[in-house]
Amino acid sequence: MLDIFFREISPRGSHRIPKEGPVIFVAAPHVNQFVDPLILMRHCQRRVSFLIAEKSMRRRFIGKMARSVHAIPVTRPQDLAKPGIGRIQLLNRKTDPTRITGIETAFTQQLTIGSQIALPMDCGSSEVKEIISDTELIIKKEFKDSNALDMLTDPEGTPYKCVPHIDQSQVYKTVFDTLKAGHCIGIFPEGGSHDRTEILPLKAGVTIMALGAIAMNPDLNVKIVPCGLNYFHAHHFRSRAVIEFGTPISITPDLVEKFKEGGSSKREACSKLLEIIYNCLKAVTVNTPDYETLMFIQAGRRLYKPAHRRFPISQIVELNRRFVAGYEHFKNDPRVQEMRRRIMEYNRLLKYHGLKDHQVNKLSMGGTRAAGLLFYRVILLTTWGILGLPGFILNLPLVIIARKISARKAKEAVRGSSVKVAGRDVLATWKLLVALVVTPTLYGFYTFIVVLISFKYKWILKWKVFAPISTFCTLVTGSYVTIRLYESGIDIYKSIRPLFLSLLPWARSSIKNLRTVREQLSTDITSLINELAPQIYHDFDAERIVHAVERSATHSSSKSLFQSPIDWLDDRVFNWERQGETSEFDDVIYFLEKNNGSTSGRSRTSSWASGSSSRPRSRAPSGENYRVEALTGLSRTAPFSELHRITKIKKKESEEDTGYHGDKEDENCLKN
């Protein structure tokens, strides 16, 4: 399922995972619902029992799958929350911040001691300490968030939800028994999936599980492994992902002792461990406070990187993370603010021209070479479109049904959640679930039609059982070839527009201006980072920048002579894909869309930067052993082993079309 839906899943740091003993895998951000645990299970090298919402266990298909992998159901309070009657407000913000006053409320009917009141838009919740009357109660902890205070101090009050208190003792007992047996637990501490650009506040349940297990079994050595899930458009078919495992967290004896003491000491121990977990998760994820900051970080990272630089997606995630850290540290610097303004203007200029950043350098191509290349790619795209058309038509019902159902489920998810933006965290899950049911049904229907035709023309008497079997296998094989033709055809299609623009005489001035703006931005941001980066990365060295990887790997002519047509087509598809990936595509993390104040597009990068000559596979630990020093430098003490094969790209090559290389079979560029 994962190999079909994703182009590549790159693991990092999997060698840090303990091979034996109890482990709690803490994963975030939870942005892809049931796909997240699938990816984690596949790459953690351990059998994991995940905590899953009890309402998900009640679903027929998902419940069966969850029980088969020993998932532990959890009744979440938010699943049982009900809208509160009336409205609430805070009358004395400074003198009495824990006294909540109701307007036409019924606190004695809807709330009990220990239950919670929750504010809209996930702005906060607080436990009920005392219920004085239907219109007055005391909460255990005051609201400090500015948005929460604005809602509560509104003269008309704010709506709220009543969240009941749930006894989770049985859940904790199951977790403790699982850890005691030396097994693994998986948990998403944000409490649910979402489609935001940052990690949500973590729930304290994971700390109670870890500390409680050791408190009950002092000899138990529980490790907490932070797992960062970084997607490049998670809900898009044939997108990419990086799962990064951080250094295991060891629980110190003093935290366990404080936990045993109970009361405020227990809360202090849980709070301290939760802070450690949160910081470790931030170290393996990319978090930005809003969409515009994310766009600025992505564009800045691409502009800073020297021309022809190629990184595996795992290192792109690491660079994005370091850019975020640098921006957060220097965001009040006037030079950084000015750079942000210029980069956002550059992004708007790209949008106006309908281009991506990596395509700007290709605009310098013109004349007969651009015309010939454009003509060749159009012909190739047309040919591949004709070859893939039958498979596309046969699978069109699957595509339509999957899109319709997943879009409907996304709308339902948004209505039932206060943290989701557009419900995109459920799209990939429902596309996979629908495909699991519809695909065999659809192919079975096609096979049945072929059998009926065979009976009509008496083919079945001669072919017998071979007819339906061969039909079904042909459908599966043809569909996979169609997928590969589709994704490679998309690469070619995206390379056509800059070639077309380079041939338009009236567009030359705009193209020249765009290239000038980019070159100046690249120079300025590189200078700014080289000046500021040493202040937070003491090992930063601007001179330690890896130069271009000498692109290699091509078909030998003798090999093609002995290939079957299917093998030749398969290799062509893979090589077109790999060569198309060498350009720096729009690598926006997560899955934001333009109609939501966000962006769209797929992200990809070259798998050749790892030095591997094999096609990219999600099982391969792509970039796992790489370490990015400072922002773009490599460790002098532990350089890449592949650096022995790295040389500078010749000046002539720097003038080539650095984007899509599917049409270039020059022996200097391609070598297998």
XYZ file of C-alpha atoms in Angstrom:
672
model
C 0.000 0.000 0.000
C 2.727 2.451 0.955
C 4.909 1.627 -2.051
C 2.027 2.324 -4.398
C 0.746 5.503 -2.736
C 4.160 7.101 -2.068
C 7.035 7.562 -4.456
C 9.513 7.390 -1.630
C 9.557 7.102 2.153
C 12.960 7.977 3.537
C 13.855 6.903 7.104
C 16.490 8.672 9.183
C 17.983 7.596 12.489
C 16.402 4.126 12.549
C 19.685 2.775 13.911
C 18.924 4.591 17.181
C 15.902 2.412 17.944
C 16.581 -0.144 20.697
C 16.417 -3.659 19.247
C 14.876 -5.089 22.384
C 13.193 -4.004 25.596
C 10.147 -1.770 26.194
C 9.893 1.276 23.946
C 7.333 4.061 23.660
C 7.298 5.566 20.166
C 6.063 9.166 20.364
C 5.193 10.466 16.898
C 4.273 13.946 15.659
C 2.911 15.844 13.895
C -0.099 13.571 13.381
C -1.009 14.910 9.941
C -2.008 11.768 8.046
C -4.428 9.841 10.271
C -4.081 6.053 9.798
C -1.206 6.340 7.300
C 1.100 7.657 10.051
C 1.078 4.435 12.101
C 1.559 2.360 8.928
C 4.744 4.251 8.083
C 5.977 4.057 11.664
C 5.270 0.322 11.920
C 7.127 -0.315 8.699
C 10.313 1.550 9.572
C 10.679 1.181 13.352
C 11.825 -2.474 13.071
C 9.707 -3.403 16.104
C 6.187 -4.713 16.647
C 4.120 -1.785 17.957
C 0.749 -1.611 19.715
C -0.734 1.794 18.942
C -3.173 3.701 21.063
C -6.233 4.365 18.940
C -9.422 6.324 19.552
C -12.198 4.050 20.759
C -14.626 5.528 18.219
C -12.263 4.395 15.426
C -12.318 0.878 16.835
C -16.096 0.854 16.348
C -15.653 1.261 12.592
C -16.018 -2.111 10.912
C -12.985 -2.235 8.639
C -10.629 -0.025 10.643
C -11.556 -1.766 13.882
C -10.647 -5.188 12.454
C -7.307 -3.895 11.196
C -6.556 -2.218 14.532
C -7.359 -5.335 16.551
C -5.177 -7.466 14.284
C -2.134 -5.331 15.202
C -3.045 -5.315 18.915
C -4.057 -1.658 19.052
C -5.175 -0.339 22.438
C -8.506 1.541 22.368
C -8.721 4.825 24.264
C -11.934 6.703 25.006
C -11.045 10.324 24.410
C -12.917 12.968 26.403
C -13.196 15.211 23.340
C -15.125 12.473 21.536
C -17.809 12.699 24.234
C -17.848 16.496 24.490
C -21.220 18.217 24.222
C -22.058 21.876 23.507
C -22.662 23.806 26.708
C -25.973 25.514 27.374
C -25.695 29.316 27.265
C -22.412 31.233 27.222
C -19.611 31.777 29.725
C -17.433 34.766 30.604
C -14.683 35.893 32.968
C -15.731 38.956 34.928
C -12.654 39.527 37.110
C -9.636 38.704 35.012
C -7.068 40.034 37.506
C -8.630 39.626 40.930
C -10.494 36.321 40.448
C -9.217 34.572 37.266
C -10.585 31.118 38.163
C -14.231 32.142 38.682
C -16.295 31.529 35.547
C -19.721 33.160 35.242
C -22.448 31.752 33.029
C -25.147 33.461 30.986
C -28.294 31.280 30.944
C -26.122 28.225 31.702
C -26.905 24.963 33.521
C -23.621 23.997 35.159
C -25.181 21.693 37.761
C -26.846 19.608 35.047
C -24.059 19.443 32.469
C -20.883 19.407 34.560
C -19.411 17.457 37.459
C -16.286 17.900 39.578
C -13.358 16.746 37.454
C -14.981 17.418 34.090
C -13.702 20.227 31.872
C -14.946 23.265 30.023
C -13.353 23.760 26.601
C -13.266 26.950 24.536
C -13.854 27.134 20.751
C -11.013 26.842 18.217
C -9.015 24.718 20.658
C -8.054 27.843 22.605
C -7.855 25.986 25.878
C -9.678 23.952 28.485
C -9.687 23.777 32.258
C -10.878 21.288 34.841
C -13.879 22.127 36.992
C -12.862 22.391 40.661
C -16.149 23.520 42.226
C -19.688 24.096 40.964
C -21.329 26.896 42.942
C -24.563 27.233 40.980
C -25.992 26.918 37.477
C -24.321 30.193 36.554
C -21.096 30.116 38.548
C -18.182 27.711 38.956
C -14.508 27.611 39.926
C -11.915 26.138 37.568
C -8.704 24.483 38.668
C -6.370 26.405 36.386
C -6.856 29.880 34.964
C -6.806 30.568 31.228
C -3.646 32.371 30.127
C -3.836 32.245 26.355
C -4.562 35.675 24.887
C -7.212 34.341 22.490
C -8.928 32.517 25.347
C -8.939 35.658 27.488
C -10.360 37.706 24.614
C -13.236 35.239 24.271
C -13.954 35.079 27.991
C -13.847 38.854 28.539
C -16.248 39.559 25.688
C -19.367 41.294 27.134
C -21.594 38.736 25.399
C -19.504 35.801 26.607
C -18.341 32.831 24.532
C -19.780 29.422 23.654
C -18.120 26.414 25.275
C -18.146 22.633 25.424
C -18.626 20.315 28.387
C -15.983 17.595 28.407
C -16.716 14.688 30.798
C -14.076 13.098 33.018
C -13.010 9.649 31.754
C -11.439 6.977 33.943
C -8.443 5.714 31.946
C -7.156 3.280 34.563
C -7.847 0.254 32.362
C -5.941 1.825 29.451
C -2.934 2.519 31.647
C -3.036 -1.026 33.015
C -2.954 -2.447 29.479
C -0.047 -0.170 28.583
C 1.884 -1.097 31.736
C 1.420 -4.812 31.035
C 2.557 -4.377 27.430
C 5.713 -2.520 28.457
C 6.429 -4.966 31.266
C 6.408 -7.779 28.694
C 9.145 -5.922 26.766
C 6.892 -4.845 23.913
C 6.405 -1.446 22.262
C 3.712 1.205 22.493
C 2.994 3.804 19.815
C 1.243 7.054 20.644
C 0.459 10.359 18.944
C 0.530 12.727 21.942
C -1.276 15.558 20.146
C -4.462 13.599 20.791
C -5.689 13.431 17.185
C -4.755 14.072 13.581
C -4.773 17.572 12.081
C -3.553 19.499 9.051
C -1.716 22.402 10.657
C 1.898 23.468 10.094
C 3.001 23.064 13.695
C 2.862 20.512 16.501
C -0.214 20.940 18.691
C 0.113 21.018 22.501
C 0.924 17.528 23.767
C -1.314 15.555 26.099
C 0.231 14.407 29.380
C -0.942 10.797 29.036
C 2.337 9.635 27.514
C 4.271 10.793 30.591
C 1.918 8.923 32.929
C 2.440 5.783 30.844
C 6.226 6.034 30.940
C 6.632 7.085 34.560
C 3.833 4.833 35.790
C 5.298 1.752 34.111
C 8.671 2.308 35.812
C 7.034 3.175 39.132
C 5.230 -0.179 39.103
C 8.304 -2.082 37.851
C 11.505 -0.368 39.097
C 13.765 -2.649 37.035
C 11.995 -1.726 33.796
C 14.146 0.297 31.400
C 11.590 2.135 29.287
C 12.923 4.193 26.392
C 10.944 6.944 24.664
C 11.807 7.332 20.980
C 10.645 10.610 19.326
C 9.498 10.135 15.730
C 9.164 13.059 13.339
C 6.771 12.607 10.415
C 7.578 15.010 7.589
C 5.438 14.804 4.459
C 5.748 16.490 1.106
C 2.014 16.911 0.354
C 0.780 13.988 2.394
C -2.581 13.545 0.662
C -1.179 13.567 -2.884
C -0.818 10.292 -4.734
C 2.863 9.439 -5.431
C 4.200 12.046 -3.000
C 7.167 11.637 -0.634
C 7.750 11.420 3.095
C 10.575 11.404 5.638
C 10.309 9.652 8.995
C 13.051 10.617 11.428
C 13.821 8.841 14.701
C 15.463 10.924 17.396
C 17.766 9.882 20.202
C 15.912 7.656 22.715
C 14.939 9.451 25.913
C 15.991 7.766 29.144
C 13.827 8.450 32.188
C 15.860 9.561 35.200
C 15.208 8.064 38.683
C 14.455 11.478 40.213
C 11.461 11.943 37.882
C 10.155 8.521 38.870
C 10.511 9.354 42.574
C 8.632 12.621 42.129
C 5.940 10.762 40.249
C 5.558 8.306 43.141
C 5.109 11.155 45.625
C 1.882 12.216 43.910
C 0.199 15.597 44.113
C 2.180 18.589 42.890
C 5.396 16.541 42.670
C 3.702 14.117 40.274
C 2.454 16.973 38.114
C 5.935 18.523 38.121
C 7.522 15.250 36.998
C 4.969 14.786 34.205
C 5.360 18.399 33.108
C 9.154 18.161 32.967
C 9.110 14.907 30.983
C 6.482 16.304 28.628
C 8.700 19.323 27.968
C 11.623 17.021 27.165
C 9.473 15.012 24.755
C 8.175 18.181 23.091
C 11.687 19.557 22.555
C 12.862 16.220 21.148
C 9.930 16.132 18.745
C 10.714 19.653 17.574
C 14.257 18.458 16.830
C 12.955 15.893 14.315
C 10.138 17.913 12.721
C 9.647 21.159 10.826
C 7.358 23.600 12.654
C 6.320 27.073 11.591
C 3.723 29.300 13.279
C 1.846 30.101 10.069
C 1.649 29.486 6.347
C 3.537 32.598 5.224
C 6.514 31.750 7.424
C 6.578 28.272 5.921
C 6.635 29.742 2.400
C 9.421 32.138 3.371
C 11.524 29.346 4.881
C 11.083 27.101 1.848
C 11.930 29.832 -0.632
C 14.887 31.051 1.429
C 16.357 27.565 1.672
C 16.103 27.098 -2.092
C 17.639 30.498 -2.825
C 20.507 29.997 -0.391
C 21.508 26.646 -1.811
C 24.145 27.082 -4.538
C 23.274 26.192 -8.093
C 23.188 22.477 -8.946
C 23.047 21.374 -5.314
C 21.209 18.103 -4.835
C 20.048 16.704 -1.501
C 17.982 13.682 -0.529
C 14.612 14.648 0.902
C 15.805 13.687 4.382
C 18.474 16.398 4.219
C 15.998 18.903 2.796
C 13.917 18.379 5.932
C 17.016 18.927 8.083
C 17.900 22.149 6.234
C 14.330 23.412 6.564
C 14.494 22.754 10.288
C 17.719 24.716 10.651
C 16.319 27.584 8.617
C 13.293 27.689 10.922
C 15.568 27.797 13.978
C 17.624 30.589 12.442
C 14.568 32.596 11.489
C 13.020 32.264 14.947
C 16.274 33.531 16.470
C 16.760 36.507 14.126
C 13.183 37.292 13.046
C 13.251 40.730 14.691
C 16.393 41.746 12.815
C 15.453 44.452 10.258
C 17.624 42.764 7.622
C 15.723 39.489 8.059
C 12.386 41.269 7.851
C 13.465 43.035 4.686
C 14.669 39.728 3.209
C 11.318 38.153 4.033
C 9.485 40.974 2.252
C 11.655 40.597 -0.861
C 11.298 36.818 -0.951
C 7.517 36.984 -0.631
C 7.466 39.492 -3.515
C 9.594 37.059 -5.529
C 7.094 34.280 -4.762
C 4.269 36.479 -6.045
C 6.280 37.192 -9.191
C 6.715 33.449 -9.767
C 3.003 32.922 -9.296
C 2.254 35.657 -11.816
C 4.416 33.923 -14.441
C 3.072 30.481 -13.523
C 6.545 29.166 -12.730
C 8.382 27.402 -9.930
C 11.670 28.614 -8.537
C 13.667 25.725 -10.010
C 12.427 26.639 -13.514
C 13.806 30.174 -13.539
C 17.300 29.151 -14.617
C 15.842 27.268 -17.582
C 14.350 30.451 -19.005
C 17.694 31.476 -20.475
C 17.408 28.736 -23.072
C 16.098 29.945 -26.399
C 16.397 29.580 -30.142
C 16.439 26.310 -32.004
C 17.604 24.268 -29.003
C 14.587 25.261 -26.902
C 12.252 24.755 -29.860
C 13.681 21.304 -30.569
C 13.517 20.322 -26.932
C 9.940 21.564 -26.640
C 8.881 19.676 -29.764
C 10.553 16.479 -28.549
C 8.932 16.639 -25.133
C 5.483 17.348 -26.573
C 5.810 14.337 -28.869
C 7.034 12.177 -26.006
C 4.245 13.372 -23.709
C 1.672 12.634 -26.416
C 3.096 9.154 -26.968
C 3.082 8.311 -23.293
C -0.416 9.741 -22.968
C -1.655 7.409 -25.710
C 0.090 4.420 -24.095
C -1.367 5.199 -20.686
C -4.864 6.108 -21.899
C -6.366 2.575 -21.720
C -5.139 2.080 -18.164
C -6.362 5.546 -17.198
C -9.847 4.881 -18.571
C -10.077 1.502 -16.825
C -9.052 3.027 -13.479
C -11.049 6.248 -13.852
C -13.981 4.922 -11.745
C -11.527 4.189 -8.914
C -10.082 7.711 -9.113
C -13.511 9.362 -9.090
C -14.877 7.255 -6.227
C -11.739 7.730 -4.097
C -11.775 11.502 -4.581
C -15.477 11.852 -3.881
C -15.464 9.764 -0.716
C -12.220 11.223 0.677
C -13.455 14.800 0.059
C -16.714 14.006 1.845
C -14.854 12.456 4.779
C -12.612 15.525 4.977
C -15.654 17.796 5.314
C -17.078 15.553 8.019
C -13.740 15.617 9.855
C -13.632 19.428 9.815
C -17.159 19.664 11.207
C -16.277 17.318 14.049
C -12.966 18.910 15.027
C -11.782 22.235 16.373
C -8.152 21.843 15.258
C -8.457 20.847 11.593
C -8.092 23.471 8.883
C -9.490 21.646 5.855
C -9.486 18.014 6.964
C -6.640 17.042 4.637
C -5.194 14.762 7.280
C -7.867 12.164 6.439
C -7.619 12.314 2.626
C -4.774 9.839 2.128
C -6.296 7.411 4.619
C -9.634 7.306 2.853
C -8.054 7.108 -0.584
C -6.201 3.993 0.553
C -9.259 2.478 2.234
C -11.437 3.092 -0.823
C -8.771 1.676 -3.133
C -8.509 -1.485 -1.019
C -12.190 -2.168 -1.591
C -12.868 -0.711 -5.041
C -9.753 -1.942 -6.864
C -10.320 -5.702 -6.513
C -14.055 -5.169 -7.071
C -13.455 -3.177 -10.247
C -10.865 -5.606 -11.607
C -13.119 -8.528 -10.728
C -15.926 -6.882 -12.705
C -13.665 -6.409 -15.726
C -12.567 -10.042 -15.455
C -16.187 -11.167 -15.297
C -16.955 -9.221 -18.499
C -14.028 -10.931 -20.261
C -15.265 -14.347 -19.113
C -18.756 -13.613 -20.472
C -17.278 -12.595 -23.814
C -15.145 -15.735 -23.783
C -18.240 -17.888 -23.269
C -20.043 -16.083 -26.057
C -17.264 -16.712 -28.550
C -16.333 -20.068 -26.969
C -12.819 -18.856 -26.072
C -13.261 -20.204 -22.586
C -13.414 -23.772 -23.876
C -9.904 -23.463 -25.229
C -8.334 -21.175 -22.623
C -10.286 -22.502 -19.621
C -9.168 -20.974 -16.310
C -6.283 -19.152 -17.974
C -8.636 -16.501 -19.393
C -9.779 -14.882 -16.115
C -6.364 -15.266 -14.465
C -4.483 -13.676 -17.348
C -7.080 -10.887 -17.547
C -6.735 -10.019 -13.866
C -2.905 -10.092 -13.979
C -2.898 -7.934 -17.109
C -5.094 -5.361 -15.384
C -2.782 -5.189 -12.360
C 0.382 -4.938 -14.475
C -1.147 -2.430 -16.861
C -2.330 -0.251 -14.001
C 1.141 -0.138 -12.482
C 2.686 0.814 -15.850
C 0.023 3.533 -16.154
C 1.027 4.914 -12.755
C 4.668 5.146 -13.792
C 3.776 6.745 -17.118
C 1.524 9.220 -15.322
C 4.082 10.430 -12.790
C 6.842 10.673 -15.395
C 4.476 12.396 -17.811
C 3.682 14.978 -15.129
C 7.412 15.687 -14.838
C 7.614 16.300 -18.587
C 4.455 18.416 -18.604
C 5.809 20.721 -15.893
C 8.993 21.282 -17.891
C 7.119 22.491 -20.989
C 5.973 25.927 -19.779
C 9.442 27.446 -19.161
C 10.574 26.178 -22.572
C 7.537 27.769 -24.192
C 8.090 31.085 -22.405
C 11.736 31.150 -23.482
C 10.573 31.139 -27.130
C 8.273 34.167 -26.785
C 10.024 37.389 -27.939
C 7.727 39.666 -25.909
C 8.464 37.709 -22.709
C 12.234 38.176 -22.822
C 12.291 41.365 -20.755
C 10.125 39.799 -18.025
C 12.253 36.662 -18.047
C 15.445 38.679 -17.780
C 14.016 40.675 -14.877
C 12.916 37.483 -13.103
C 16.363 35.922 -13.438
C 18.006 39.133 -12.227
C 15.747 39.259 -9.179
C 16.517 35.645 -8.324
C 20.272 36.025 -8.733
C 20.313 39.127 -6.530
C 18.135 37.453 -3.894
C 20.350 34.388 -3.889
C 23.459 36.509 -3.418
C 21.926 38.632 -0.658
C 20.429 35.785 1.368
C 23.660 33.798 1.128
C 25.622 36.762 2.439
C 23.105 37.359 5.229
C 23.119 33.726 6.350
C 26.907 33.508 6.205
C 26.997 36.523 8.520
C 24.292 35.431 10.989
C 24.591 31.644 11.039
C 27.884 31.474 13.009
C 26.097 33.168 15.926
C 23.863 30.117 16.496
C 25.816 27.363 14.695
C 29.351 27.595 15.989
C 30.609 24.921 13.584
C 29.255 26.811 10.594
C 31.733 27.223 7.762
C 30.538 28.791 4.529
C 33.461 27.271 2.643
C 32.347 23.709 3.428
C 29.655 23.655 0.781
C 29.359 20.519 -1.250
C 29.650 21.232 -4.931
C 27.569 19.622 -7.582
C 27.363 15.897 -7.838
C 28.639 14.683 -11.168
C 25.469 13.294 -12.646
C 26.022 9.760 -13.774
C 24.213 6.594 -14.764
C 22.878 5.775 -18.190
C 21.867 2.794 -20.231
C 24.723 1.106 -21.988
C 23.855 0.450 -25.590
C 24.772 -3.212 -25.265
C 22.333 -3.658 -22.365
C 19.397 -2.313 -24.336
C 20.031 -4.863 -27.083
C 19.154 -7.735 -24.780
C 16.174 -6.138 -23.033
C 12.620 -7.182 -23.640
C 10.194 -4.398 -24.654
C 8.606 -4.469 -21.171
C 12.000 -4.245 -19.441
C 13.019 -1.409 -21.739
C 9.817 0.519 -21.049
C 10.159 -0.071 -17.299
C 13.742 1.218 -17.290
C 12.763 4.186 -19.428
C 10.028 5.118 -16.992
C 12.312 4.859 -13.976
C 15.120 6.777 -15.633
C 12.788 9.521 -16.780
C 11.509 9.797 -13.238
C 14.965 9.887 -11.704
C 16.316 12.361 -14.207
C 13.276 14.586 -13.749
C 13.906 14.617 -10.032
C 17.266 16.302 -10.318
C 15.724 19.736 -10.334
C 14.769 21.543 -7.195
C 10.984 21.208 -7.108
C 8.611 23.109 -4.889
C 9.150 21.174 -1.672
C 6.426 22.562 0.546
C 6.075 20.394 3.617
C 2.663 18.944 4.466
C -0.199 19.432 2.033
C -1.337 23.037 1.866
C -3.436 24.306 -1.008
C -3.815 27.678 -2.683
C -7.525 27.965 -1.983
C -6.792 27.805 1.714
C -4.226 30.516 1.884
C -1.655 27.914 1.100
C 0.055 26.271 -1.797
C 0.010 23.169 -3.890
C 2.431 21.073 -5.862
C 4.598 18.048 -5.291
C 8.052 18.006 -3.877
C 10.831 15.886 -5.091
C 14.567 15.795 -5.044
C 17.210 13.632 -6.537
C 17.915 10.282 -5.026
C 21.226 10.376 -6.878
C 22.692 12.663 -4.248
C 23.013 9.629 -2.042
C 25.301 8.064 -4.583
C 22.969 5.144 -5.163
C 22.648 3.759 -8.620
C 19.480 1.838 -7.882
C 16.026 3.257 -8.251
C 14.648 5.001 -5.152
C 12.710 2.693 -2.901
C 10.871 3.532 0.256
C 12.569 0.635 2.027
C 16.004 2.032 1.390
C 17.358 4.136 4.242
C 17.877 7.076 1.935
C 20.090 9.661 3.573
C 19.784 7.951 6.943
C 23.487 8.058 7.673
C 23.956 11.615 6.415
C 24.494 14.447 8.824
C 24.137 18.069 7.877
C 26.588 20.258 9.760
C 25.607 23.879 10.289
C 23.314 24.870 7.443
C 24.863 23.294 4.364
C 28.292 22.107 5.396
C 29.465 18.568 5.926
C 31.399 17.323 8.910
C 35.106 17.339 8.234
C 35.603 14.368 10.520
C 32.834 12.255 9.010
C 32.318 13.243 5.364
C 30.086 11.323 2.989
C 31.687 8.194 1.666
C 30.347 9.217 -1.717
C 32.470 12.372 -1.743
C 35.211 10.365 -3.425
C 32.993 10.324 -6.488
C 31.946 13.974 -6.332
C 33.469 16.545 -8.660
C 32.567 20.016 -9.759
C 30.186 20.318 -12.657
C 31.864 21.760 -15.694
C 31.056 25.264 -16.713
C 29.487 24.001 -19.899
C 27.126 21.777 -17.933
C 26.082 24.685 -15.747
C 24.604 26.271 -18.839
C 22.510 23.205 -19.636
C 18.823 22.792 -18.908
C 19.162 21.857 -15.237
C 15.563 20.854 -14.806
C 14.134 17.834 -16.548
C 16.845 15.598 -18.028
C 14.718 12.826 -19.445
C 15.695 13.598 -23.028
C 19.440 13.705 -22.365
C 21.306 10.457 -22.798
C 24.697 12.041 -23.180
C 27.332 9.641 -21.920
C 28.773 12.442 -19.783
C 25.474 12.881 -17.937
C 24.095 9.376 -17.728
C 25.922 6.224 -16.751
C 24.557 3.026 -15.183
